[in-house]
PDB file of C-alpha atoms in Angstrom:
ATOM      1  CA  MET S 268      39.759  97.286  50.388  1.00  0.00           C
ATOM      2  CA  ARG S 269      37.408  99.981  49.171  1.00  0.00           C
ATOM      3  CA  THR S 270      38.094 103.183  51.097  1.00  0.00           C
ATOM      4  CA  ALA S 271      35.697 106.117  51.438  1.00  0.00           C
ATOM      5  CA  LEU S 272      36.929 109.690  51.956  1.00  0.00           C
ATOM      6  CA  LEU S 273      34.430 112.035  53.604  1.00  0.00           C
ATOM      7  CA  GLN S 274      35.328 115.571  52.542  1.00  0.00           C
ATOM      8  CA  SER S 275      33.254 117.720  54.876  1.00  0.00           C
ATOM      9  CA  SER S 276      33.586 120.299  57.617  1.00  0.00           C
ATOM     10  CA  GLY S 277      30.498 118.896  59.265  1.00  0.00           C
ATOM     11  CA  ARG S 278      28.759 121.242  61.692  1.00  0.00           C
ATOM     12  CA  PRO S 279      31.478 123.113  63.643  1.00  0.00           C
ATOM     13  CA  GLY S 280      30.762 123.252  67.357  1.00  0.00           C
ATOM     14  CA  SER S 281      28.192 120.439  67.472  1.00  0.00           C
ATOM     15  CA  VAL S 282      29.372 116.918  68.223  1.00  0.00           C
ATOM     16  CA  ALA S 283      25.801 115.604  68.001  1.00  0.00           C
ATOM     17  CA  GLU S 284      25.296 116.998  64.488  1.00  0.00           C
ATOM     18  CA  ASN S 285      28.681 115.720  63.330  1.00  0.00           C
ATOM     19  CA  LEU S 286      27.821 112.249  64.568  1.00  0.00           C
ATOM     20  CA  LYS S 287      24.681 112.442  62.422  1.00  0.00           C
ATOM     21  CA  VAL S 288      26.764 113.451  59.390  1.00  0.00           C
ATOM     22  CA  LEU S 289      29.135 110.580  60.115  1.00  0.00           C
ATOM     23  CA  ASP S 290      26.273 108.107  60.483  1.00  0.00           C
ATOM     24  CA  GLU S 291      24.757 109.135  57.150  1.00  0.00           C
ATOM     25  CA  ALA S 292      28.123 108.944  55.379  1.00  0.00           C
ATOM     26  CA  ALA S 293      28.859 105.547  56.936  1.00  0.00           C
ATOM     27  CA  GLY S 294      25.577 104.238  55.573  1.00  0.00           C
ATOM     28  CA  ARG S 295      26.422 105.458  52.073  1.00  0.00           C
ATOM     29  CA  ALA S 296      29.967 104.125  52.300  1.00  0.00           C
ATOM     30  CA  ALA S 297      28.854 100.694  53.497  1.00  0.00           C
ATOM     31  CA  ALA S 298      26.257 100.505  50.714  1.00  0.00           C
ATOM     32  CA  ALA S 299      29.051 101.159  48.210  1.00  0.00           C
ATOM     33  CA  GLY S 300      31.111  98.299  49.641  1.00  0.00           C
ATOM     34  CA  ALA S 301      33.656 100.338  51.594  1.00  0.00           C
ATOM     35  CA  GLY S 302      35.569  98.685  54.414  1.00  0.00           C
ATOM     36  CA  LEU S 303      36.937 101.965  55.789  1.00  0.00           C
ATOM     37  CA  LEU S 304      35.561 105.513  56.021  1.00  0.00           C
ATOM     38  CA  ILE S 305      37.954 108.370  56.823  1.00  0.00           C
ATOM     39  CA  THR S 306      36.949 111.846  58.034  1.00  0.00           C
ATOM     40  CA  PRO S 307      38.994 115.081  58.089  1.00  0.00           C
ATOM     41  CA  GLU S 308      41.022 116.493  60.956  1.00  0.00           C
ATOM     42  CA  MET S 309      38.962 117.538  64.005  1.00  0.00           C
ATOM     43  CA  PHE S 310      35.784 116.358  62.293  1.00  0.00           C
ATOM     44  CA  LEU S 311      33.982 115.450  65.490  1.00  0.00           C
ATOM     45  CA  THR S 312      33.910 119.003  66.858  1.00  0.00           C
ATOM     46  CA  GLY S 313      35.015 121.364  64.120  1.00  0.00           C
ATOM     47  CA  TYR S 314      38.457 122.907  63.692  1.00  0.00           C
ATOM     48  CA  ALA S 315      38.152 126.702  64.014  1.00  0.00           C
ATOM     49  CA  ILE S 316      36.072 126.746  67.179  1.00  0.00           C
ATOM     50  CA  GLY S 317      38.528 128.504  69.522  1.00  0.00           C
ATOM     51  CA  ASP S 318      37.980 127.710  73.195  1.00  0.00           C
ATOM     52  CA  GLY S 319      35.354 125.185  72.167  1.00  0.00           C
ATOM     53  CA  ILE S 320      38.241 122.825  71.503  1.00  0.00           C
ATOM     54  CA  ALA S 321      39.066 122.460  75.184  1.00  0.00           C
ATOM     55  CA  ARG S 322      35.382 122.404  76.155  1.00  0.00           C
ATOM     56  CA  LEU S 323      34.480 119.619  73.710  1.00  0.00           C
ATOM     57  CA  ALA S 324      37.661 117.542  74.057  1.00  0.00           C
ATOM     58  CA  GLU S 325      37.081 113.980  75.308  1.00  0.00           C
ATOM     59  CA  PRO S 326      39.187 110.970  76.270  1.00  0.00           C
ATOM     60  CA  ALA S 327      39.962 108.421  73.566  1.00  0.00           C
ATOM     61  CA  ASP S 328      37.462 106.082  75.240  1.00  0.00           C
ATOM     62  CA  GLY S 329      34.855 108.748  75.975  1.00  0.00           C
ATOM     63  CA  ASP S 330      31.178 108.992  75.092  1.00  0.00           C
ATOM     64  CA  SER S 331      31.844 110.153  71.528  1.00  0.00           C
ATOM     65  CA  ALA S 332      34.181 107.245  70.907  1.00  0.00           C
ATOM     66  CA  ASP S 333      31.390 104.926  72.059  1.00  0.00           C
ATOM     67  CA  ALA S 334      28.989 106.652  69.648  1.00  0.00           C
ATOM     68  CA  VAL S 335      31.435 106.259  66.753  1.00  0.00           C
ATOM     69  CA  ALA S 336      31.955 102.602  67.673  1.00  0.00           C
ATOM     70  CA  GLU S 337      28.192 102.057  67.555  1.00  0.00           C
ATOM     71  CA  ILE S 338      28.042 103.623  64.072  1.00  0.00           C
ATOM     72  CA  ALA S 339      30.937 101.463  62.886  1.00  0.00           C
ATOM     73  CA  SER S 340      29.437  98.213  64.150  1.00  0.00           C
ATOM     74  CA  ARG S 341      25.922  99.039  62.914  1.00  0.00           C
ATOM     75  CA  HIS S 342      27.140  99.738  59.387  1.00  0.00           C
ATOM     76  CA  GLY S 343      29.858  97.082  59.406  1.00  0.00           C
ATOM     77  CA  LEU S 344      32.851  99.199  58.401  1.00  0.00           C
ATOM     78  CA  ALA S 345      35.895 100.736  60.077  1.00  0.00           C
ATOM     79  CA  LEU S 346      35.974 104.464  60.848  1.00  0.00           C
ATOM     80  CA  ALA S 347      38.963 106.783  61.178  1.00  0.00           C
ATOM     81  CA  TYR S 348      38.005 110.181  62.563  1.00  0.00           C
ATOM     82  CA  GLY S 349      39.669 113.343  63.821  1.00  0.00           C
ATOM     83  CA  TYR S 350      38.824 114.817  67.244  1.00  0.00           C
ATOM     84  CA  PRO S 351      40.304 116.770  70.178  1.00  0.00           C
ATOM     85  CA  GLU S 352      41.513 114.288  72.777  1.00  0.00           C
ATOM     86  CA  ARG S 353      41.617 115.148  76.477  1.00  0.00           C
ATOM     87  CA  ASP S 354      44.091 113.353  78.713  1.00  0.00           C
ATOM     88  CA  GLY S 355      43.837 114.948  82.148  1.00  0.00           C
ATOM     89  CA  GLU S 356      44.537 118.656  81.641  1.00  0.00           C
ATOM     90  CA  THR S 357      46.236 118.097  78.290  1.00  0.00           C
ATOM     91  CA  VAL S 358      44.482 118.357  74.915  1.00  0.00           C
ATOM     92  CA  TYR S 359      45.823 116.710  71.766  1.00  0.00           C
ATOM     93  CA  ASN S 360      44.811 116.967  68.118  1.00  0.00           C
ATOM     94  CA  SER S 361      44.083 113.275  67.571  1.00  0.00           C
ATOM     95  CA  ALA S 362      42.717 110.726  65.137  1.00  0.00           C
ATOM     96  CA  GLN S 363      41.303 107.356  66.113  1.00  0.00           C
ATOM     97  CA  LEU S 364      40.656 104.175  64.141  1.00  0.00           C
ATOM     98  CA  ILE S 365      37.682 102.055  65.201  1.00  0.00           C
ATOM     99  CA  CYS S 366      37.124  98.694  63.505  1.00  0.00           C
ATOM    100  CA  ALA S 367      33.899  97.316  62.058  1.00  0.00           C
ATOM    101  CA  ASP S 368      33.200  95.386  65.260  1.00  0.00           C
ATOM    102  CA  GLY S 369      33.379  98.587  67.315  1.00  0.00           C
ATOM    103  CA  THR S 370      36.793  97.988  68.900  1.00  0.00           C
ATOM    104  CA  ARG S 371      39.265 100.852  69.181  1.00  0.00           C
ATOM    105  CA  GLN S 372      42.348  99.818  67.222  1.00  0.00           C
ATOM    106  CA  ALA S 373      44.647 102.852  67.118  1.00  0.00           C
ATOM    107  CA  ASN S 374      44.822 106.401  68.444  1.00  0.00           C
ATOM    108  CA  TYR S 375      47.343 108.932  67.139  1.00  0.00           C
ATOM    109  CA  ARG S 376      48.236 112.375  68.495  1.00  0.00           C
ATOM    110  CA  LYS S 377      49.472 114.963  65.986  1.00  0.00           C
ATOM    111  CA  THR S 378      53.200 115.442  66.452  1.00  0.00           C
ATOM    112  CA  HIS S 379      53.802 118.556  64.317  1.00  0.00           C
ATOM    113  CA  LEU S 380      51.453 121.423  65.158  1.00  0.00           C
ATOM    114  CA  PHE S 381      50.833 124.084  62.500  1.00  0.00           C
ATOM    115  CA  GLY S 382      50.837 127.780  63.348  1.00  0.00           C
ATOM    116  CA  CYS S 383      49.870 129.752  66.410  1.00  0.00           C
ATOM    117  CA  PHE S 384      46.268 128.519  66.406  1.00  0.00           C
ATOM    118  CA  GLU S 385      47.231 124.898  66.955  1.00  0.00           C
ATOM    119  CA  ARG S 386      50.085 125.682  69.341  1.00  0.00           C
ATOM    120  CA  ASP S 387      47.702 127.737  71.463  1.00  0.00           C
ATOM    121  CA  HIS S 388      45.161 124.902  71.768  1.00  0.00           C
ATOM    122  CA  PHE S 389      47.070 121.619  71.607  1.00  0.00           C
ATOM    123  CA  THR S 390      50.049 119.778  73.001  1.00  0.00           C
ATOM    124  CA  PRO S 391      52.103 117.877  70.394  1.00  0.00           C
ATOM    125  CA  GLY S 392      52.144 114.098  70.541  1.00  0.00           C
ATOM    126  CA  GLU S 393      55.398 112.192  70.935  1.00  0.00           C
ATOM    127  CA  ARG S 394      54.743 108.892  69.143  1.00  0.00           C
ATOM    128  CA  GLN S 395      55.658 109.052  65.466  1.00  0.00           C
ATOM    129  CA  VAL S 396      54.353 105.726  64.142  1.00  0.00           C
ATOM    130  CA  VAL S 397      50.941 104.372  65.133  1.00  0.00           C
ATOM    131  CA  GLN S 398      49.578 101.392  63.176  1.00  0.00           C
ATOM    132  CA  ALA S 399      46.826  98.786  63.139  1.00  0.00           C
ATOM    133  CA  GLU S 400      46.005  95.757  61.007  1.00  0.00           C
ATOM    134  CA  LEU S 401      42.809  96.151  58.979  1.00  0.00           C
ATOM    135  CA  ASN S 402      41.457  93.813  56.287  1.00  0.00           C
ATOM    136  CA  GLY S 403      44.899  92.511  55.370  1.00  0.00           C
ATOM    137  CA  LEU S 404      46.535  95.952  55.314  1.00  0.00           C
ATOM    138  CA  ARG S 405      48.802  97.645  57.814  1.00  0.00           C
ATOM    139  CA  VAL S 406      47.183 101.038  58.364  1.00  0.00           C
ATOM    140  CA  GLY S 407      49.139 103.985  59.773  1.00  0.00           C
ATOM    141  CA  ILE S 408      47.936 107.427  60.859  1.00  0.00           C
ATOM    142  CA  LEU S 409      49.333 110.940  60.522  1.00  0.00           C
ATOM    143  CA  ILE S 410      47.462 114.258  60.718  1.00  0.00           C
ATOM    144  CA  CYS S 411      47.704 117.106  58.183  1.00  0.00           C
ATOM    145  CA  TYR S 412      51.012 118.984  58.710  1.00  0.00           C
ATOM    146  CA  ASP S 413      52.679 115.736  59.838  1.00  0.00           C
ATOM    147  CA  VAL S 414      52.651 114.365  56.284  1.00  0.00           C
ATOM    148  CA  GLU S 415      54.584 117.392  54.994  1.00  0.00           C
ATOM    149  CA  PHE S 416      57.663 116.177  56.877  1.00  0.00           C
ATOM    150  CA  PRO S 417      59.281 113.447  54.753  1.00  0.00           C
ATOM    151  CA  GLU S 418      60.813 111.875  57.852  1.00  0.00           C
ATOM    152  CA  ASN S 419      57.367 111.005  59.203  1.00  0.00           C
ATOM    153  CA  VAL S 420      56.209 109.217  56.079  1.00  0.00           C
ATOM    154  CA  ARG S 421      59.534 107.430  55.624  1.00  0.00           C
ATOM    155  CA  ALA S 422      59.287 106.180  59.213  1.00  0.00           C
ATOM    156  CA  HIS S 423      55.933 104.651  58.302  1.00  0.00           C
ATOM    157  CA  ALA S 424      57.377 103.106  55.152  1.00  0.00           C
ATOM    158  CA  LEU S 425      60.184 101.490  57.139  1.00  0.00           C
ATOM    159  CA  ALA S 426      57.611 100.220  59.666  1.00  0.00           C
ATOM    160  CA  GLY S 427      55.649  98.533  56.884  1.00  0.00           C
ATOM    161  CA  THR S 428      52.638 100.835  56.572  1.00  0.00           C
ATOM    162  CA  ASP S 429      50.539  99.911  53.525  1.00  0.00           C
ATOM    163  CA  LEU S 430      47.842 102.581  53.792  1.00  0.00           C
ATOM    164  CA  LEU S 431      48.631 105.891  55.457  1.00  0.00           C
ATOM    165  CA  VAL S 432      45.482 107.634  56.712  1.00  0.00           C
ATOM    166  CA  VAL S 433      45.846 111.423  56.920  1.00  0.00           C
ATOM    167  CA  PRO S 434      42.886 113.435  58.246  1.00  0.00           C
ATOM    168  CA  THR S 435      43.654 117.041  57.369  1.00  0.00           C
ATOM    169  CA  ALA S 436      42.501 120.641  57.614  1.00  0.00           C
ATOM    170  CA  GLN S 437      44.475 122.012  54.679  1.00  0.00           C
ATOM    171  CA  MET S 438      43.722 125.619  53.852  1.00  0.00           C
ATOM    172  CA  HIS S 439      44.296 128.161  51.103  1.00  0.00           C
ATOM    173  CA  PRO S 440      46.911 128.815  49.675  1.00  0.00           C
ATOM    174  CA  TYR S 441      48.542 125.425  50.301  1.00  0.00           C
ATOM    175  CA  GLN S 442      46.632 123.385  47.719  1.00  0.00           C
ATOM    176  CA  PHE S 443      49.910 122.193  46.185  1.00  0.00           C
ATOM    177  CA  VAL S 444      50.201 119.786  49.125  1.00  0.00           C
ATOM    178  CA  ALA S 445      47.064 117.939  48.095  1.00  0.00           C
ATOM    179  CA  GLU S 446      47.720 118.246  44.377  1.00  0.00           C
ATOM    180  CA  SER S 447      51.446 117.454  44.213  1.00  0.00           C
ATOM    181  CA  MET S 448      53.000 116.443  47.512  1.00  0.00           C
ATOM    182  CA  ILE S 449      50.609 113.633  48.461  1.00  0.00           C
ATOM    183  CA  PRO S 450      51.098 111.610  45.231  1.00  0.00           C
ATOM    184  CA  VAL S 451      54.867 112.068  45.596  1.00  0.00           C
ATOM    185  CA  ARG S 452      54.794 110.895  49.220  1.00  0.00           C
ATOM    186  CA  ALA S 453      52.905 107.775  48.116  1.00  0.00           C
ATOM    187  CA  PHE S 454      55.382 107.079  45.308  1.00  0.00           C
ATOM    188  CA  GLU S 455      58.629 107.716  47.154  1.00  0.00           C
ATOM    189  CA  ASN S 456      57.510 105.602  50.124  1.00  0.00           C
ATOM    190  CA  GLN S 457      55.664 102.873  48.200  1.00  0.00           C
ATOM    191  CA  MET S 458      52.328 103.016  49.997  1.00  0.00           C
ATOM    192  CA  TYR S 459      48.773 104.244  49.584  1.00  0.00           C
ATOM    193  CA  VAL S 460      48.096 107.659  51.137  1.00  0.00           C
ATOM    194  CA  ALA S 461      44.534 108.759  51.936  1.00  0.00           C
ATOM    195  CA  TYR S 462      44.469 112.537  52.474  1.00  0.00           C
ATOM    196  CA  VAL S 463      41.038 113.657  53.675  1.00  0.00           C
ATOM    197  CA  ASN S 464      40.349 117.377  53.962  1.00  0.00           C
ATOM    198  CA  ARG S 465      37.753 119.803  55.242  1.00  0.00           C
ATOM    199  CA  ALA S 466      35.890 122.021  52.759  1.00  0.00           C
ATOM    200  CA  GLY S 467      34.656 125.603  52.722  1.00  0.00           C
ATOM    201  CA  ARG S 468      35.173 128.565  55.019  1.00  0.00           C
ATOM    202  CA  GLU S 469      35.335 128.109  58.779  1.00  0.00           C
ATOM    203  CA  GLY S 470      36.245 131.045  60.966  1.00  0.00           C
ATOM    204  CA  GLU S 471      39.413 132.647  59.610  1.00  0.00           C
ATOM    205  CA  PHE S 472      40.269 129.617  57.449  1.00  0.00           C
ATOM    206  CA  GLU S 473      39.283 128.658  53.915  1.00  0.00           C
ATOM    207  CA  PHE S 474      39.673 124.906  53.504  1.00  0.00           C
ATOM    208  CA  ILE S 475      40.508 123.780  49.990  1.00  0.00           C
ATOM    209  CA  GLY S 476      39.059 120.259  49.769  1.00  0.00           C
ATOM    210  CA  LEU S 477      40.942 118.272  47.087  1.00  0.00           C
ATOM    211  CA  SER S 478      40.948 115.091  49.199  1.00  0.00           C
ATOM    212  CA  ALA S 479      42.745 112.244  47.462  1.00  0.00           C
ATOM    213  CA  LEU S 480      43.793 108.639  47.755  1.00  0.00           C
ATOM    214  CA  ALA S 481      47.135 108.247  45.988  1.00  0.00           C
ATOM    215  CA  GLY S 482      48.702 104.908  45.065  1.00  0.00           C
ATOM    216  CA  PRO S 483      52.320 103.715  45.185  1.00  0.00           C
ATOM    217  CA  ASP S 484      52.658 104.637  41.500  1.00  0.00           C
ATOM    218  CA  GLY S 485      52.016 108.305  42.355  1.00  0.00           C
ATOM    219  CA  VAL S 486      48.579 108.307  40.728  1.00  0.00           C
ATOM    220  CA  ALA S 487      45.508 109.601  42.561  1.00  0.00           C
ATOM    221  CA  ARG S 488      42.888 106.832  42.555  1.00  0.00           C
ATOM    222  CA  ALA S 489      40.259 109.308  43.742  1.00  0.00           C
ATOM    223  CA  ARG S 490      40.210 113.093  43.860  1.00  0.00           C
ATOM    224  CA  ALA S 491      37.496 115.290  45.345  1.00  0.00           C
ATOM    225  CA  GLY S 492      36.697 118.823  44.261  1.00  0.00           C
ATOM    226  CA  ARG S 493      36.380 121.875  46.502  1.00  0.00           C
ATOM    227  CA  GLY S 494      32.980 121.173  48.092  1.00  0.00           C
ATOM    228  CA  GLU S 495      31.468 118.568  50.397  1.00  0.00           C
ATOM    229  CA  GLU S 496      31.830 115.134  48.819  1.00  0.00           C
ATOM    230  CA  LEU S 497      32.166 111.417  49.503  1.00  0.00           C
ATOM    231  CA  VAL S 498      34.635 109.741  47.164  1.00  0.00           C
ATOM    232  CA  PHE S 499      35.844 106.152  46.895  1.00  0.00           C
ATOM    233  CA  ALA S 500      38.982 104.318  45.833  1.00  0.00           C
ATOM    234  CA  ASP S 501      40.368 100.804  46.188  1.00  0.00           C
ATOM    235  CA  THR S 502      43.600  99.788  47.892  1.00  0.00           C
ATOM    236  CA  ASP S 503      45.020  96.631  46.292  1.00  0.00           C
ATOM    237  CA  PRO S 504      47.633  94.618  48.230  1.00  0.00           C
ATOM    238  CA  ALA S 505      48.699  92.777  45.056  1.00  0.00           C
ATOM    239  CA  PHE S 506      49.338  96.030  43.197  1.00  0.00           C
ATOM    240  CA  LEU S 507      51.201  97.388  46.220  1.00  0.00           C
ATOM    241  CA  ALA S 508      53.468  94.317  46.330  1.00  0.00           C
ATOM    242  CA  ALA S 509      54.207  94.608  42.610  1.00  0.00           C
ATOM    243  CA  ALA S 510      54.975  98.316  42.926  1.00  0.00           C
ATOM    244  CA  ARG S 511      57.373  97.684  45.788  1.00  0.00           C
ATOM    245  CA  GLU S 512      59.108  94.989  43.746  1.00  0.00           C
ATOM    246  CA  ALA S 513      59.544  97.376  40.809  1.00  0.00           C
ATOM    247  CA  ASN S 514      60.564 100.484  42.773  1.00  0.00           C
ATOM    248  CA  PRO S 515      63.914 100.142  44.590  1.00  0.00           C
ATOM    249  CA  TYR S 516      63.798 103.289  46.723  1.00  0.00           C
ATOM    250  CA  LEU S 517      63.552 101.538  50.082  1.00  0.00           C
ATOM    251  CA  GLN S 518      66.063  98.813  49.129  1.00  0.00           C
ATOM    252  CA  ASP S 519      68.596 101.325  47.754  1.00  0.00           C
ATOM    253  CA  ARG S 520      68.693 103.538  50.822  1.00  0.00           C
ATOM    254  CA  ARG S 521      72.108 104.140  52.470  1.00  0.00           C
ATOM    255  CA  PRO S 522      71.251 105.002  56.091  1.00  0.00           C
ATOM    256  CA  GLY S 523      74.897 105.366  57.008  1.00  0.00           C
ATOM    257  CA  LEU S 524      75.028 108.567  54.976  1.00  0.00           C
ATOM    258  CA  TYR S 525      72.018 110.192  56.649  1.00  0.00           C
ATOM    259  CA  GLY S 526      73.348 110.908  60.111  1.00  0.00           C
ATOM    260  CA  SER S 527      73.558 114.645  59.443  1.00  0.00           C
ATOM    261  CA  LEU S 528      69.763 114.779  59.009  1.00  0.00           C
ATOM    262  CA  VAL S 529      69.304 114.476  62.764  1.00  0.00           C
TER     263      VAL S 529
END
C-alpha cells in the first residue's frame, strides 16, 4: 500500500482552512496512487492554539469528521488525521482513521501527554492498542510522545500491528527521535512505522519536520526535510513477512523475566 505523509502545520486556528489543505493533499496523494494519507498531530485545528483547543474540539463523529469522510470518499483513499476530541466536558488529543468509503474505522486518544502544555489542555486516554484492518494490513495508531515508550510499540507488535501510524508534533531539540528512534522502533518490533510531523514555528514551539516511514529492516523508506512536504513510501506485506521470519526478536522474548518492568 502506498502511504502518503503530509508534513504540514496547516493553518493553526482554522478548521476550515485545514480541511482545504487536507483536500488538496488528498487529491495529490490519490493521483500518486496512495491508499492512505496521514497528517500530523492536531492537524485539524493547530497545536499551539491555547484555549482554542477546547473551543474547537469536536466529537469523533462531529461535523469535521463528516467533512474528512467526504474528502476520503471523494478521493478514494483512507485518511488518518489528528484533532482535539470532545467527549462531554473532557478533551482528548486524538487521531482518527477514516476509510476510503468514508466510514470511521478507528479513533485513538493519546495516552502519554507531553509537558505542561498538553497536561493543561488534555485528559490522557486509557486504551493502549487501537487497530483497524486496511488494504490487507493491520493498522495501529499512537500519537507523538506515545511512541517514545517502548512498551507501547511492543504492545502493538504483540497485537499484530503491521503499520503503526504516528501523527506527531515533535519539536526542537528532539530531532533524534525522528532520525534514530523511529527506525529502531520499526526494527525491534518488526513493523512499518509512519511518523508524520508538523513543520515550522508555531507559538512557542519550533517543529522539526523530518517525517519518515521506516520499515522492519530499520531503513527509512521516505524522509521529509524541515519544511512543508508530501512524501510517499510503500508498505509491502511480503517484505514484512520475510523480515519477521528472519528477525527472531518477538519469538525469542522471555516474558517470565519481565515482571519487574511493571
